[in-house]
Short mmCIF file of C-alpha atoms in Angstrom, two decimals:
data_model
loop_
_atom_site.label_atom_id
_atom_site.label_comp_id
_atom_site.label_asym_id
_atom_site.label_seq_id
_atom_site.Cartn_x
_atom_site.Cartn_y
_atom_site.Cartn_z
CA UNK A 1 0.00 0.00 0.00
CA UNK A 2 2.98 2.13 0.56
CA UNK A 3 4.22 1.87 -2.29
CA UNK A 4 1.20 2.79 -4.25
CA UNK A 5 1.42 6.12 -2.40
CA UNK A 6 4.76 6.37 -3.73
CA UNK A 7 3.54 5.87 -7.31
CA UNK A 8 0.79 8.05 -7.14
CA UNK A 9 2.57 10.82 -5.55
CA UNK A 10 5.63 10.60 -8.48
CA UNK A 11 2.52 10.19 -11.05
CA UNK A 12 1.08 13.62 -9.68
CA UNK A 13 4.62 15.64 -9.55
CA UNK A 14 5.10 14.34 -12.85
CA UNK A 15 2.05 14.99 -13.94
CA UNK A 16 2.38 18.55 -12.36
CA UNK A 17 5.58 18.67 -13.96
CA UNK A 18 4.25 18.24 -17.67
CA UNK A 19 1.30 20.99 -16.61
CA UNK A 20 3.64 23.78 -16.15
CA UNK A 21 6.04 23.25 -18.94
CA UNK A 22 2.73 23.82 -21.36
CA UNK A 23 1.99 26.24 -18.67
CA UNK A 24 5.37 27.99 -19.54
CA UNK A 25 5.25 27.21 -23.32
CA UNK A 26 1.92 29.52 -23.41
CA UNK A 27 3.09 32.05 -21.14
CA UNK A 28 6.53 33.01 -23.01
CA UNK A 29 4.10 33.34 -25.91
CA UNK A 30 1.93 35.80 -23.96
CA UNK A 31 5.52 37.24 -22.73
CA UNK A 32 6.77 37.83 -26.09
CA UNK A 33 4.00 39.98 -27.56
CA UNK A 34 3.65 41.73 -24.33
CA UNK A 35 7.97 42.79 -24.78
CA UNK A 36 7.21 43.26 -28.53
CA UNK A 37 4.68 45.44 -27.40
CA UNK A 38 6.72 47.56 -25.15
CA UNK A 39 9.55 47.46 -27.08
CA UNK A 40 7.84 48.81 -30.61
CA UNK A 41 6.64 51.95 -28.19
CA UNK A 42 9.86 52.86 -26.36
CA UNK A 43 11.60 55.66 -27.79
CA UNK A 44 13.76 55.31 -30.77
CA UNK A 45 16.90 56.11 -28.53
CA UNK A 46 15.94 53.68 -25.96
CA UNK A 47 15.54 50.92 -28.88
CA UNK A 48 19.13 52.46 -30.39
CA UNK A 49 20.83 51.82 -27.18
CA UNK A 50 19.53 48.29 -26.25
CA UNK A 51 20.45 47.08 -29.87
CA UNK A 52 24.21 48.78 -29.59
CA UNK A 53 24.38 47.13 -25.88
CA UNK A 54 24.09 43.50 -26.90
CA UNK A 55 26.25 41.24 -27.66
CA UNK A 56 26.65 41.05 -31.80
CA UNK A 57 23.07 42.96 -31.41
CA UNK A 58 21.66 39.67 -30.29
CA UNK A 59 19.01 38.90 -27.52
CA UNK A 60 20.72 36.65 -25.11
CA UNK A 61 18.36 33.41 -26.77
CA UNK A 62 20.46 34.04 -30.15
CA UNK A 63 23.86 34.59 -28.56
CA UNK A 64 23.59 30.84 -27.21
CA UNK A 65 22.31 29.59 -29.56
CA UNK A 66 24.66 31.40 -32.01
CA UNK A 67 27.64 29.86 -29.07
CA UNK A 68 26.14 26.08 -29.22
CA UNK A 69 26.25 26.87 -32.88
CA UNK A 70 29.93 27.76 -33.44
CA UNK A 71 30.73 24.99 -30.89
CA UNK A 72 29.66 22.26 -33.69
CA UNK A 73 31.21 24.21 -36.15
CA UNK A 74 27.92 25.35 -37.82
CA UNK A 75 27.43 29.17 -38.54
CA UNK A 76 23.54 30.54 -37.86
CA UNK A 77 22.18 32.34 -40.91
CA UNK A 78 21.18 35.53 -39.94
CA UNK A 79 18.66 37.65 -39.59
CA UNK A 80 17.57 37.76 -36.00
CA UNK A 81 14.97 36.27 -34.78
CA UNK A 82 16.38 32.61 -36.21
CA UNK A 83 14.82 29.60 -35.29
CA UNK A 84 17.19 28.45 -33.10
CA UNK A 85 17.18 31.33 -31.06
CA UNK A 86 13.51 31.03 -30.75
CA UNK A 87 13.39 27.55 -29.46
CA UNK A 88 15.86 28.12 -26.79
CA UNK A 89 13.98 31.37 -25.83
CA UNK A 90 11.14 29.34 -25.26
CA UNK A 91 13.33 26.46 -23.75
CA UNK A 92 14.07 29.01 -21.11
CA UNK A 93 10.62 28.96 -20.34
CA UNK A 94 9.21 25.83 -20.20
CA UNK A 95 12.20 24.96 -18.21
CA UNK A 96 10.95 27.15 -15.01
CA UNK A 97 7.37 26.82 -15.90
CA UNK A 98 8.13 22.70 -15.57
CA UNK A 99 9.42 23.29 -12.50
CA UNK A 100 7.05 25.64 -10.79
CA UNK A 101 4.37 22.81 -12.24
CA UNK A 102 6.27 20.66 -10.11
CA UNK A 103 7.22 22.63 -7.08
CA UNK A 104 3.57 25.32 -7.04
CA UNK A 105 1.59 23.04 -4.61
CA UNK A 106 4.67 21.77 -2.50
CA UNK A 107 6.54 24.57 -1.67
CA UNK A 108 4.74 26.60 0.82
CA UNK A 109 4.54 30.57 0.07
CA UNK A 110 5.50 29.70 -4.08
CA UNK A 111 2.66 30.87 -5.46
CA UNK A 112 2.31 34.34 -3.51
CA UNK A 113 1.23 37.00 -5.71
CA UNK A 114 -0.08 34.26 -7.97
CA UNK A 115 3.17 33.89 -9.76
CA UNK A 116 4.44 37.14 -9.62
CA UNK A 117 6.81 36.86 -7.40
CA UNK A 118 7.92 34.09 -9.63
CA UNK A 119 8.14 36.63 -12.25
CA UNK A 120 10.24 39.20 -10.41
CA UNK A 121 12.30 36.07 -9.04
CA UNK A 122 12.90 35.14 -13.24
CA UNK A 123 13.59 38.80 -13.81
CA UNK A 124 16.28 39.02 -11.39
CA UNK A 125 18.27 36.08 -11.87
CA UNK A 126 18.00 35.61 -15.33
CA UNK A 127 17.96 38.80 -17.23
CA UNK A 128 19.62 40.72 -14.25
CA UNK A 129 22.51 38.37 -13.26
CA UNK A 130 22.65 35.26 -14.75
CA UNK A 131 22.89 36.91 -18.52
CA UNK A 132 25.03 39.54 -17.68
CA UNK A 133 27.45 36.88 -15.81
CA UNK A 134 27.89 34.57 -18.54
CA UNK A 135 28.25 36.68 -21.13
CA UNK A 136 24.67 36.56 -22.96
CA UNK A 137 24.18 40.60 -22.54
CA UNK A 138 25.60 43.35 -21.23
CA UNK A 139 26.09 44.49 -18.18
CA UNK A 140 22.44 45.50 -16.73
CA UNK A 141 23.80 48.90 -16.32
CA UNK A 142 24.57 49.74 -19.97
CA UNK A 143 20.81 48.89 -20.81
CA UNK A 144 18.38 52.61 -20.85
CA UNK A 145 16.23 52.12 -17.59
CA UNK A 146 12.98 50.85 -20.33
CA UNK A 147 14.78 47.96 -21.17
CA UNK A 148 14.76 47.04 -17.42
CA UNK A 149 11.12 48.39 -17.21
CA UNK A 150 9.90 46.11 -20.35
CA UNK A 151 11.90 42.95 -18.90
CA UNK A 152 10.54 43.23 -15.38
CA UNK A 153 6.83 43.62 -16.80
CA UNK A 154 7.38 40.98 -19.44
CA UNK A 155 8.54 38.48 -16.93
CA UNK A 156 5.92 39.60 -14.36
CA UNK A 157 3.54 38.70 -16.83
CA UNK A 158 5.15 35.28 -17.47
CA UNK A 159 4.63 34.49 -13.75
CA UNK A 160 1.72 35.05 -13.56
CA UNK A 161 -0.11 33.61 -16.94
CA UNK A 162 2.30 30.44 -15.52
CA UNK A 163 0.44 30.54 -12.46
CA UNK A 164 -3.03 30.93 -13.46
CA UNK A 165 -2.63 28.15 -16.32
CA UNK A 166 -1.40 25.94 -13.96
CA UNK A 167 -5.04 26.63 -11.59
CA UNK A 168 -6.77 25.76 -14.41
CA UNK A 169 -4.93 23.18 -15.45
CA UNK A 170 -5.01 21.41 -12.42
CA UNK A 171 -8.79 21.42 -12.45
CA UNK A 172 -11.63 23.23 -10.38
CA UNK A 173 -10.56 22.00 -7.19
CA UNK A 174 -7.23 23.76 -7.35
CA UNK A 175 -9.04 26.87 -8.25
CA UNK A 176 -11.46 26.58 -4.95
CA UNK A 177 -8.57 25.77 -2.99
CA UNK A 178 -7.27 29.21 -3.32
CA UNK A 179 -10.32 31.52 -4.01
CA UNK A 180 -9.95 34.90 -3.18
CA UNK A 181 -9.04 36.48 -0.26
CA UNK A 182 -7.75 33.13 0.84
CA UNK A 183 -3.63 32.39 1.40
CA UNK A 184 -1.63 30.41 -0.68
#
């Protein structure tokens, strides 16, 4: 009997698991066109100084996948956005999504803010630090303050279409469990 428990409990975090990486798949979509958005209204200065900022005037997607690219000696046709670059952009986000699937009704406090604090957590270690440190931007201070703006409410965004897929994706029963006003 114990070991049934076992099986159904790695059956649900798997289960879990596969629920927020198409959680994550749809919310980079609704990501994307919420940066694009941004982006296409900042100021032709602020757009200027982003592009000159990046690395080869990539987005950090296309300088690794341009990288995993030169390391089997294969050269990525340009223009920008390449296929490549797109699926590892969205790799990067089924990736955490998967894992917030996994982790959303385990981990007390995860889902405060109903995923956007897992936005701002995103934000901060992946476009703040973690690109910057390896080399897939530039340093967060040579970016004009909107590119921080769009990347914070882009990611924000993420979190929380993550979140709220997941809720409905995990039936009506999740979605009673936390109604409103209630902690989660």
């Amino acid at each position: 009997m114990a070991e049934y428990g076992r099986m159904d409990e790695r059956e649900s975090v798997l289960a879990d698991t596969l629920k927020g990486a198409v959680a994550g798949v749809i919310a980079v979509w609704v990501m994307e066109q919420v940066d694009w958005f941004l982006y296409n209204h900042e100021s032709a200065q602020a757009r200027r100084r982003t592009q000159r900022v990046r690395p080869g005037g990539m987005d950090p997607a296309h300088v690794m996948a341009n990288r995993v690219a030169h390391a089997v000696g294969a050269e990525l046709s340009p223009p920008q956005p390449h296929p490549a670059g797109i699926a590892i952009h969205y790799g990067l986000g089924i990736a955490p999504g998967a894992l917030y699937g996994a982790l959303q009704d385990r981990v007390p406090g995860l889902g405060v803010g109903r995923g956007a604090l897992f936005g701002l957590g995103m934000f901060l270690m992946q476009d703040e630090f973690a690109n910057a440190a390896s080399g897939l931007s530039a340093h967060p201070s040579q970016y004009p303050w909107q590119a921080h703006a769009r990347g914070l409410v882009a990611h924000l965004i993420y979190g929380v279409v993550t979140d709220t897929l997941l809720r409905v994706l995990k039936g009506p029963g999740r979605l009673a469990k936390f109604a409103p006003g209630e902690r989660a």
